[in-house]
Amino acid sequence: MRLLLPLLIVMCSGCTHFAQDSWTGKDKAQHFVGSALLTIAGSEYGAAQHWSRAQSRQFGLMFAFTLGTGKELFDSRRAGSGWSWKDLSWDIAGAATGYSLWNAAHH
């Protein structure tokens, strides 16, 4: 986890441009719901592999975060819509919600 922020900064240093988007909108809801579902799916995968609850939750969270970050990297290419910290923020909020929902359902 200590390397996550520096890694993200290094990864973004190659971004060709940034999005000029708002904090609200249809795509923000899609980022939130998609990340929540990806976190739940990843956590369920971990449970199916007989990992501990903590390992399953961590895998689900990192699975969603990795895909969200990957999408932003894809968007940051020259022909893309641009890197969006706002999209990534909604991804993180959705992943945290999915993490909490999965944990509550397996408590």
CSV table of N, CA, C and O in Angstrom, one decimal:
chain,number,residue,atom,x,y,z
A,1,MET,N,0.8,-1.2,0.0
A,1,MET,CA,0.0,0.0,0.0
A,1,MET,C,0.9,1.3,0.0
A,1,MET,O,0.5,2.3,-0.6
A,2,ARG,N,2.0,1.2,0.6
A,2,ARG,CA,2.9,2.4,0.7
A,2,ARG,C,3.4,2.8,-0.7
A,2,ARG,O,3.7,4.0,-1.0
A,3,LEU,N,3.5,1.8,-1.6
A,3,LEU,CA,3.9,2.1,-3.0
A,3,LEU,C,2.8,2.6,-3.9
A,3,LEU,O,3.1,3.0,-5.0
A,4,LEU,N,1.6,2.5,-3.5
A,4,LEU,CA,0.5,2.7,-4.4
A,4,LEU,C,0.4,4.2,-4.9
A,4,LEU,O,0.3,4.4,-6.1
A,5,LEU,N,0.6,5.2,-4.0
A,5,LEU,CA,0.5,6.6,-4.5
A,5,LEU,C,1.7,6.9,-5.3
A,5,LEU,O,1.5,7.5,-6.4
A,6,PRO,N,2.9,6.6,-5.0
A,6,PRO,CA,4.1,6.9,-5.9
A,6,PRO,C,3.9,6.2,-7.2
A,6,PRO,O,4.2,6.7,-8.2
A,7,LEU,N,3.4,4.9,-7.2
A,7,LEU,CA,3.2,4.2,-8.4
A,7,LEU,C,2.2,4.9,-9.3
A,7,LEU,O,2.4,5.1,-10.5
A,8,LEU,N,1.1,5.4,-8.7
A,8,LEU,CA,0.1,6.1,-9.5
A,8,LEU,C,0.7,7.4,-10.0
A,8,LEU,O,0.4,7.7,-11.2
A,9,ILE,N,1.4,8.1,-9.3
A,9,ILE,CA,2.0,9.3,-9.8
A,9,ILE,C,3.0,9.0,-11.0
A,9,ILE,O,2.9,9.7,-12.0
A,10,VAL,N,3.8,8.0,-10.9
A,10,VAL,CA,4.7,7.7,-12.0
A,10,VAL,C,3.9,7.2,-13.2
A,10,VAL,O,4.2,7.6,-14.3
A,11,MET,N,2.8,6.5,-13.0
A,11,MET,CA,2.0,6.0,-14.1
A,11,MET,C,1.4,7.2,-14.8
A,11,MET,O,1.2,7.2,-16.0
A,12,CYS,N,1.0,8.2,-14.0
A,12,CYS,CA,0.3,9.3,-14.6
A,12,CYS,C,1.2,10.3,-15.3
A,12,CYS,O,0.8,11.2,-16.0
A,13,SER,N,2.5,10.2,-15.0
A,13,SER,CA,3.4,11.1,-15.6
A,13,SER,C,3.4,11.0,-17.2
A,13,SER,O,3.9,11.9,-17.9
A,14,GLY,N,3.0,9.9,-17.7
A,14,GLY,CA,2.9,9.6,-19.1
A,14,GLY,C,1.6,10.0,-19.7
A,14,GLY,O,1.4,9.8,-20.9
A,15,CYS,N,0.7,10.5,-18.9
A,15,CYS,CA,-0.6,10.9,-19.5
A,15,CYS,C,-0.5,12.0,-20.5
A,15,CYS,O,0.2,13.0,-20.2
A,16,THR,N,-1.1,11.8,-21.6
A,16,THR,CA,-1.0,12.9,-22.6
A,16,THR,C,-1.9,14.1,-22.4
A,16,THR,O,-1.6,15.2,-22.8
A,17,HIS,N,-3.0,13.8,-21.7
A,17,HIS,CA,-3.9,14.9,-21.4
A,17,HIS,C,-4.9,14.5,-20.3
A,17,HIS,O,-5.1,13.3,-20.0
A,18,PHE,N,-5.6,15.5,-19.7
A,18,PHE,CA,-6.5,15.2,-18.6
A,18,PHE,C,-7.9,15.6,-19.1
A,18,PHE,O,-8.1,16.6,-19.9
A,19,ALA,N,-8.9,14.9,-18.6
A,19,ALA,CA,-10.3,15.2,-18.9
A,19,ALA,C,-10.7,16.5,-18.3
A,19,ALA,O,-10.3,16.9,-17.2
A,20,GLN,N,-11.6,17.2,-18.9
A,20,GLN,CA,-12.3,18.4,-18.4
A,20,GLN,C,-13.7,18.0,-18.1
A,20,GLN,O,-14.6,18.4,-18.8
A,21,ASP,N,-13.9,17.3,-17.0
A,21,ASP,CA,-15.2,16.7,-16.7
A,21,ASP,C,-15.8,17.3,-15.4
A,21,ASP,O,-15.0,17.9,-14.6
A,22,SER,N,-17.0,17.0,-15.1
A,22,SER,CA,-17.7,17.5,-13.9
A,22,SER,C,-17.7,16.3,-12.9
A,22,SER,O,-17.4,15.2,-13.2
A,23,TRP,N,-18.1,16.7,-11.7
A,23,TRP,CA,-18.1,15.7,-10.6
A,23,TRP,C,-19.4,14.8,-10.7
A,23,TRP,O,-19.5,13.7,-10.1
A,24,THR,N,-20.4,15.2,-11.4
A,24,THR,CA,-21.6,14.5,-11.6
A,24,THR,C,-21.9,14.1,-13.0
A,24,THR,O,-21.3,14.7,-13.9
A,25,GLY,N,-22.8,13.2,-13.2
A,25,GLY,CA,-23.1,12.8,-14.6
A,25,GLY,C,-23.3,11.3,-14.6
A,25,GLY,O,-22.9,10.5,-13.7
A,26,LYS,N,-23.8,10.8,-15.7
A,26,LYS,CA,-24.1,9.4,-15.9
A,26,LYS,C,-22.9,8.5,-15.8
A,26,LYS,O,-22.9,7.5,-15.2
A,27,ASP,N,-21.7,9.0,-16.3
A,27,ASP,CA,-20.6,8.2,-16.3
A,27,ASP,C,-20.0,8.0,-14.9
A,27,ASP,O,-19.4,7.0,-14.5
A,28,LYS,N,-20.3,9.0,-14.0
A,28,LYS,CA,-19.8,8.9,-12.6
A,28,LYS,C,-20.6,7.8,-11.9
A,28,LYS,O,-20.0,7.0,-11.1
A,29,ALA,N,-21.9,7.7,-12.1
A,29,ALA,CA,-22.7,6.6,-11.6
A,29,ALA,C,-22.2,5.3,-12.1
A,29,ALA,O,-22.1,4.3,-11.3
A,30,GLN,N,-21.8,5.2,-13.3
A,30,GLN,CA,-21.3,4.0,-13.9
A,30,GLN,C,-20.0,3.6,-13.3
A,30,GLN,O,-19.8,2.4,-13.0
A,31,HIS,N,-19.1,4.5,-13.0
A,31,HIS,CA,-17.9,4.3,-12.4
A,31,HIS,C,-18.1,3.7,-10.9
A,31,HIS,O,-17.5,2.8,-10.5
A,32,PHE,N,-19.0,4.4,-10.2
A,32,PHE,CA,-19.3,4.0,-8.8
A,32,PHE,C,-19.9,2.6,-8.8
A,32,PHE,O,-19.4,1.7,-8.1
A,33,VAL,N,-21.0,2.3,-9.6
A,33,VAL,CA,-21.6,1.0,-9.5
A,33,VAL,C,-20.7,-0.1,-10.1
A,33,VAL,O,-20.6,-1.2,-9.5
A,34,GLY,N,-20.0,0.2,-11.2
A,34,GLY,CA,-19.1,-0.8,-11.8
A,34,GLY,C,-18.0,-1.2,-10.8
A,34,GLY,O,-17.7,-2.4,-10.6
A,35,SER,N,-17.4,-0.2,-10.1
A,35,SER,CA,-16.4,-0.5,-9.1
A,35,SER,C,-16.9,-1.3,-7.9
A,35,SER,O,-16.3,-2.2,-7.4
A,36,ALA,N,-18.1,-1.0,-7.5
A,36,ALA,CA,-18.7,-1.7,-6.4
A,36,ALA,C,-19.0,-3.2,-6.8
A,36,ALA,O,-18.6,-4.1,-6.0
A,37,LEU,N,-19.5,-3.4,-8.0
A,37,LEU,CA,-19.7,-4.7,-8.5
A,37,LEU,C,-18.4,-5.5,-8.7
A,37,LEU,O,-18.4,-6.7,-8.4
A,38,LEU,N,-17.4,-4.8,-9.2
A,38,LEU,CA,-16.1,-5.5,-9.4
A,38,LEU,C,-15.5,-5.9,-8.1
A,38,LEU,O,-14.9,-7.0,-8.0
A,39,THR,N,-15.6,-5.1,-7.1
A,39,THR,CA,-15.1,-5.4,-5.8
A,39,THR,C,-15.8,-6.6,-5.2
A,39,THR,O,-15.2,-7.5,-4.7
A,40,ILE,N,-17.1,-6.6,-5.3
A,40,ILE,CA,-17.9,-7.8,-4.8
A,40,ILE,C,-17.6,-9.0,-5.6
A,40,ILE,O,-17.3,-10.1,-5.0
A,41,ALA,N,-17.5,-8.9,-6.9
A,41,ALA,CA,-17.1,-10.1,-7.7
A,41,ALA,C,-15.7,-10.6,-7.4
A,41,ALA,O,-15.5,-11.8,-7.2
A,42,GLY,N,-14.8,-9.7,-7.2
A,42,GLY,CA,-13.4,-10.1,-6.8
A,42,GLY,C,-13.4,-10.8,-5.5
A,42,GLY,O,-12.6,-11.7,-5.2
A,43,SER,N,-14.1,-10.2,-4.5
A,43,SER,CA,-14.2,-10.8,-3.2
A,43,SER,C,-14.8,-12.2,-3.2
A,43,SER,O,-14.4,-13.1,-2.5
A,44,GLU,N,-15.9,-12.3,-4.0
A,44,GLU,CA,-16.5,-13.7,-4.2
A,44,GLU,C,-15.5,-14.7,-4.8
A,44,GLU,O,-15.5,-15.8,-4.4
A,45,TYR,N,-14.7,-14.2,-5.7
A,45,TYR,CA,-13.7,-15.1,-6.3
A,45,TYR,C,-12.8,-15.6,-5.3
A,45,TYR,O,-12.4,-16.7,-5.2
A,46,GLY,N,-12.3,-14.6,-4.4
A,46,GLY,CA,-11.4,-15.0,-3.4
A,46,GLY,C,-12.0,-16.0,-2.4
A,46,GLY,O,-11.4,-17.0,-2.0
A,47,ALA,N,-13.3,-15.8,-2.1
A,47,ALA,CA,-14.0,-16.7,-1.2
A,47,ALA,C,-14.1,-18.1,-1.8
A,47,ALA,O,-13.9,-19.1,-1.2
A,48,ALA,N,-14.3,-18.1,-3.2
A,48,ALA,CA,-14.4,-19.4,-3.9
A,48,ALA,C,-13.1,-20.1,-3.9
A,48,ALA,O,-13.0,-21.4,-4.1
A,49,GLN,N,-12.0,-19.4,-3.8
A,49,GLN,CA,-10.7,-20.0,-3.8
A,49,GLN,C,-10.3,-20.4,-2.3
A,49,GLN,O,-9.1,-20.8,-2.1
A,50,HIS,N,-11.2,-20.2,-1.4
A,50,HIS,CA,-11.0,-20.5,0.0
A,50,HIS,C,-9.9,-19.7,0.7
A,50,HIS,O,-9.2,-20.1,1.6
A,51,TRP,N,-9.8,-18.4,0.2
A,51,TRP,CA,-9.0,-17.5,0.9
A,51,TRP,C,-9.7,-17.0,2.1
A,51,TRP,O,-10.9,-17.1,2.3
A,52,SER,N,-9.0,-16.4,3.0
A,52,SER,CA,-9.6,-15.8,4.2
A,52,SER,C,-10.5,-14.6,3.8
A,52,SER,O,-10.4,-14.1,2.7
A,53,ARG,N,-11.4,-14.2,4.7
A,53,ARG,CA,-12.3,-13.1,4.4
A,53,ARG,C,-11.5,-11.9,4.1
A,53,ARG,O,-11.7,-11.1,3.2
A,54,ALA,N,-10.4,-11.6,4.9
A,54,ALA,CA,-9.6,-10.4,4.7
A,54,ALA,C,-8.9,-10.5,3.4
A,54,ALA,O,-8.8,-9.5,2.6
A,55,GLN,N,-8.3,-11.6,3.0
A,55,GLN,CA,-7.7,-11.8,1.7
A,55,GLN,C,-8.7,-11.6,0.5
A,55,GLN,O,-8.3,-10.9,-0.5
A,56,SER,N,-9.8,-12.1,0.7
A,56,SER,CA,-10.9,-12.0,-0.3
A,56,SER,C,-11.3,-10.5,-0.5
A,56,SER,O,-11.4,-10.1,-1.7
A,57,ARG,N,-11.5,-9.8,0.6
A,57,ARG,CA,-11.9,-8.4,0.5
A,57,ARG,C,-10.8,-7.6,-0.1
A,57,ARG,O,-11.0,-6.7,-1.0
A,58,GLN,N,-9.5,-7.9,0.3
A,58,GLN,CA,-8.4,-7.1,-0.3
A,58,GLN,C,-8.3,-7.4,-1.8
A,58,GLN,O,-8.0,-6.4,-2.6
A,59,PHE,N,-8.4,-8.6,-2.2
A,59,PHE,CA,-8.3,-8.9,-3.6
A,59,PHE,C,-9.4,-8.2,-4.4
A,59,PHE,O,-9.2,-7.6,-5.4
A,60,GLY,N,-10.7,-8.2,-3.9
A,60,GLY,CA,-11.8,-7.6,-4.5
A,60,GLY,C,-11.5,-6.1,-4.7
A,60,GLY,O,-11.8,-5.5,-5.7
A,61,LEU,N,-11.0,-5.5,-3.6
A,61,LEU,CA,-10.8,-4.0,-3.6
A,61,LEU,C,-9.7,-3.7,-4.7
A,61,LEU,O,-9.8,-2.8,-5.5
A,62,MET,N,-8.6,-4.4,-4.7
A,62,MET,CA,-7.5,-4.2,-5.6
A,62,MET,C,-7.9,-4.5,-7.0
A,62,MET,O,-7.4,-3.9,-8.0
A,63,PHE,N,-8.7,-5.5,-7.2
A,63,PHE,CA,-9.2,-5.9,-8.5
A,63,PHE,C,-9.9,-4.7,-9.2
A,63,PHE,O,-9.6,-4.3,-10.3
A,64,ALA,N,-10.9,-4.1,-8.4
A,64,ALA,CA,-11.6,-3.0,-8.9
A,64,ALA,C,-10.8,-1.8,-9.1
A,64,ALA,O,-10.9,-1.1,-10.1
A,65,PHE,N,-9.9,-1.5,-8.2
A,65,PHE,CA,-9.0,-0.3,-8.3
A,65,PHE,C,-8.1,-0.5,-9.5
A,65,PHE,O,-7.8,0.5,-10.2
A,66,THR,N,-7.5,-1.7,-9.7
A,66,THR,CA,-6.6,-1.9,-10.8
A,66,THR,C,-7.4,-1.7,-12.2
A,66,THR,O,-6.8,-1.0,-13.1
A,67,LEU,N,-8.6,-2.2,-12.3
A,67,LEU,CA,-9.3,-2.0,-13.5
A,67,LEU,C,-9.7,-0.6,-13.7
A,67,LEU,O,-9.6,0.0,-14.9
A,68,GLY,N,-10.1,0.1,-12.7
A,68,GLY,CA,-10.4,1.5,-12.8
A,68,GLY,C,-9.2,2.4,-13.2
A,68,GLY,O,-9.3,3.3,-14.0
A,69,THR,N,-8.1,2.1,-12.6
A,69,THR,CA,-6.9,2.8,-13.0
A,69,THR,C,-6.4,2.5,-14.4
A,69,THR,O,-6.0,3.4,-15.2
A,70,GLY,N,-6.6,1.2,-14.8
A,70,GLY,CA,-6.3,0.9,-16.2
A,70,GLY,C,-7.2,1.6,-17.2
A,70,GLY,O,-6.7,2.0,-18.2
A,71,LYS,N,-8.4,1.7,-16.8
A,71,LYS,CA,-9.3,2.5,-17.7
A,71,LYS,C,-8.9,3.9,-17.9
A,71,LYS,O,-8.9,4.5,-19.0
A,72,GLU,N,-8.5,4.5,-16.8
A,72,GLU,CA,-8.1,5.9,-16.8
A,72,GLU,C,-6.8,6.0,-17.6
A,72,GLU,O,-6.6,7.0,-18.4
A,73,LEU,N,-5.9,5.1,-17.5
A,73,LEU,CA,-4.7,5.1,-18.3
A,73,LEU,C,-5.1,4.9,-19.8
A,73,LEU,O,-4.5,5.6,-20.7
A,74,PHE,N,-6.0,4.1,-20.1
A,74,PHE,CA,-6.5,3.9,-21.5
A,74,PHE,C,-7.1,5.3,-22.0
A,74,PHE,O,-6.8,5.7,-23.1
A,75,ASP,N,-7.9,5.9,-21.2
A,75,ASP,CA,-8.5,7.2,-21.5
A,75,ASP,C,-7.5,8.3,-21.7
A,75,ASP,O,-7.7,9.3,-22.4
A,76,SER,N,-6.3,8.2,-21.1
A,76,SER,CA,-5.3,9.2,-21.1
A,76,SER,C,-4.5,9.2,-22.4
A,76,SER,O,-3.7,10.1,-22.6
A,77,ARG,N,-4.6,8.2,-23.2
A,77,ARG,CA,-3.9,8.2,-24.5
A,77,ARG,C,-4.3,9.3,-25.4
A,77,ARG,O,-5.4,9.9,-25.1
A,78,ARG,N,-3.6,9.6,-26.3
A,78,ARG,CA,-3.8,10.8,-27.2
A,78,ARG,C,-5.2,10.8,-27.8
A,78,ARG,O,-5.9,11.9,-27.8
A,79,ALA,N,-5.8,9.7,-28.2
A,79,ALA,CA,-7.1,9.6,-28.8
A,79,ALA,C,-8.2,9.5,-27.8
A,79,ALA,O,-9.4,9.4,-28.1
A,80,GLY,N,-7.9,9.4,-26.5
A,80,GLY,CA,-8.9,9.1,-25.5
A,80,GLY,C,-9.5,10.4,-24.9
A,80,GLY,O,-9.1,11.5,-25.4
A,81,SER,N,-10.4,10.3,-24.0
A,81,SER,CA,-11.1,11.4,-23.4
A,81,SER,C,-10.2,12.1,-22.3
A,81,SER,O,-10.6,13.2,-21.9
A,82,GLY,N,-9.1,11.5,-21.9
A,82,GLY,CA,-8.3,12.2,-20.9
A,82,GLY,C,-8.4,11.5,-19.5
A,82,GLY,O,-9.4,10.9,-19.2
A,83,TRP,N,-7.3,11.6,-18.8
A,83,TRP,CA,-7.2,11.0,-17.4
A,83,TRP,C,-8.2,11.9,-16.6
A,83,TRP,O,-8.2,13.1,-16.6
A,84,SER,N,-9.0,11.2,-15.8
A,84,SER,CA,-10.0,11.9,-14.9
A,84,SER,C,-9.8,11.5,-13.5
A,84,SER,O,-10.1,10.3,-13.1
A,85,TRP,N,-9.3,12.4,-12.6
A,85,TRP,CA,-9.2,12.1,-11.2
A,85,TRP,C,-10.6,12.0,-10.6
A,85,TRP,O,-10.8,11.3,-9.6
A,86,LYS,N,-11.6,12.6,-11.2
A,86,LYS,CA,-13.0,12.6,-10.7
A,86,LYS,C,-13.5,11.2,-11.0
A,86,LYS,O,-14.2,10.6,-10.1
A,87,ASP,N,-13.3,10.6,-12.2
A,87,ASP,CA,-13.7,9.2,-12.4
A,87,ASP,C,-13.0,8.3,-11.4
A,87,ASP,O,-13.7,7.4,-10.9
A,88,LEU,N,-11.7,8.4,-11.2
A,88,LEU,CA,-11.0,7.6,-10.3
A,88,LEU,C,-11.5,7.7,-8.9
A,88,LEU,O,-11.6,6.7,-8.1
A,89,SER,N,-11.9,8.9,-8.5
A,89,SER,CA,-12.5,9.1,-7.2
A,89,SER,C,-13.8,8.4,-7.0
A,89,SER,O,-14.1,7.8,-6.0
A,90,TRP,N,-14.7,8.4,-8.1
A,90,TRP,CA,-15.9,7.6,-8.0
A,90,TRP,C,-15.6,6.1,-8.0
A,90,TRP,O,-16.3,5.4,-7.4
A,91,ASP,N,-14.6,5.7,-8.7
A,91,ASP,CA,-14.2,4.3,-8.7
A,91,ASP,C,-13.8,3.9,-7.3
A,91,ASP,O,-14.2,2.8,-6.8
A,92,ILE,N,-13.0,4.7,-6.6
A,92,ILE,CA,-12.6,4.4,-5.2
A,92,ILE,C,-13.8,4.4,-4.3
A,92,ILE,O,-13.9,3.5,-3.4
A,93,ALA,N,-14.7,5.3,-4.4
A,93,ALA,CA,-15.9,5.3,-3.6
A,93,ALA,C,-16.8,4.1,-3.8
A,93,ALA,O,-17.3,3.5,-2.9
A,94,GLY,N,-16.9,3.7,-5.1
A,94,GLY,CA,-17.7,2.5,-5.4
A,94,GLY,C,-17.0,1.2,-4.9
A,94,GLY,O,-17.7,0.3,-4.3
A,95,ALA,N,-15.7,1.2,-5.0
A,95,ALA,CA,-15.0,0.0,-4.5
A,95,ALA,C,-15.1,-0.1,-3.0
A,95,ALA,O,-15.3,-1.2,-2.4
A,96,ALA,N,-15.0,1.0,-2.3
A,96,ALA,CA,-15.2,1.0,-0.8
A,96,ALA,C,-16.6,0.6,-0.4
A,96,ALA,O,-16.8,-0.2,0.5
A,97,THR,N,-17.6,1.0,-1.2
A,97,THR,CA,-19.0,0.6,-0.9
A,97,THR,C,-19.1,-0.9,-1.2
A,97,THR,O,-19.7,-1.6,-0.4
A,98,GLY,N,-18.6,-1.4,-2.3
A,98,GLY,CA,-18.6,-2.9,-2.5
A,98,GLY,C,-17.9,-3.7,-1.5
A,98,GLY,O,-18.4,-4.7,-1.0
A,99,TYR,N,-16.8,-3.2,-1.0
A,99,TYR,CA,-16.0,-3.8,0.1
A,99,TYR,C,-16.9,-3.9,1.3
A,99,TYR,O,-17.0,-5.0,2.0
A,100,SER,N,-17.5,-2.8,1.7
A,100,SER,CA,-18.4,-2.8,2.9
A,100,SER,C,-19.6,-3.7,2.7
A,100,SER,O,-19.9,-4.4,3.7
A,101,LEU,N,-20.2,-3.7,1.6
A,101,LEU,CA,-21.4,-4.5,1.3
A,101,LEU,C,-21.0,-6.0,1.4
A,101,LEU,O,-21.7,-6.8,2.0
A,102,TRP,N,-19.9,-6.4,0.8
A,102,TRP,CA,-19.5,-7.8,0.8
A,102,TRP,C,-19.2,-8.2,2.2
A,102,TRP,O,-19.6,-9.3,2.6
A,103,ASN,N,-18.5,-7.3,2.9
A,103,ASN,CA,-18.1,-7.7,4.3
A,103,ASN,C,-19.4,-7.8,5.2
A,103,ASN,O,-19.4,-8.7,6.0
A,104,ALA,N,-20.3,-6.9,5.0
A,104,ALA,CA,-21.6,-7.0,5.8
A,104,ALA,C,-22.3,-8.3,5.5
A,104,ALA,O,-22.9,-8.9,6.4
A,105,ALA,N,-22.3,-8.7,4.2
A,105,ALA,CA,-23.1,-9.9,3.8
A,105,ALA,C,-22.4,-11.2,4.3
A,105,ALA,O,-23.0,-12.2,4.4
A,106,HIS,N,-21.1,-11.1,4.6
A,106,HIS,CA,-20.4,-12.3,5.1
A,106,HIS,C,-20.0,-12.2,6.5
A,106,HIS,O,-19.0,-12.8,7.0
A,107,HIS,N,-20.6,-11.4,7.3
A,107,HIS,CA,-20.3,-11.2,8.7
A,107,HIS,C,-21.0,-12.2,9.6
A,107,HIS,O,-21.8,-12.8,9.7
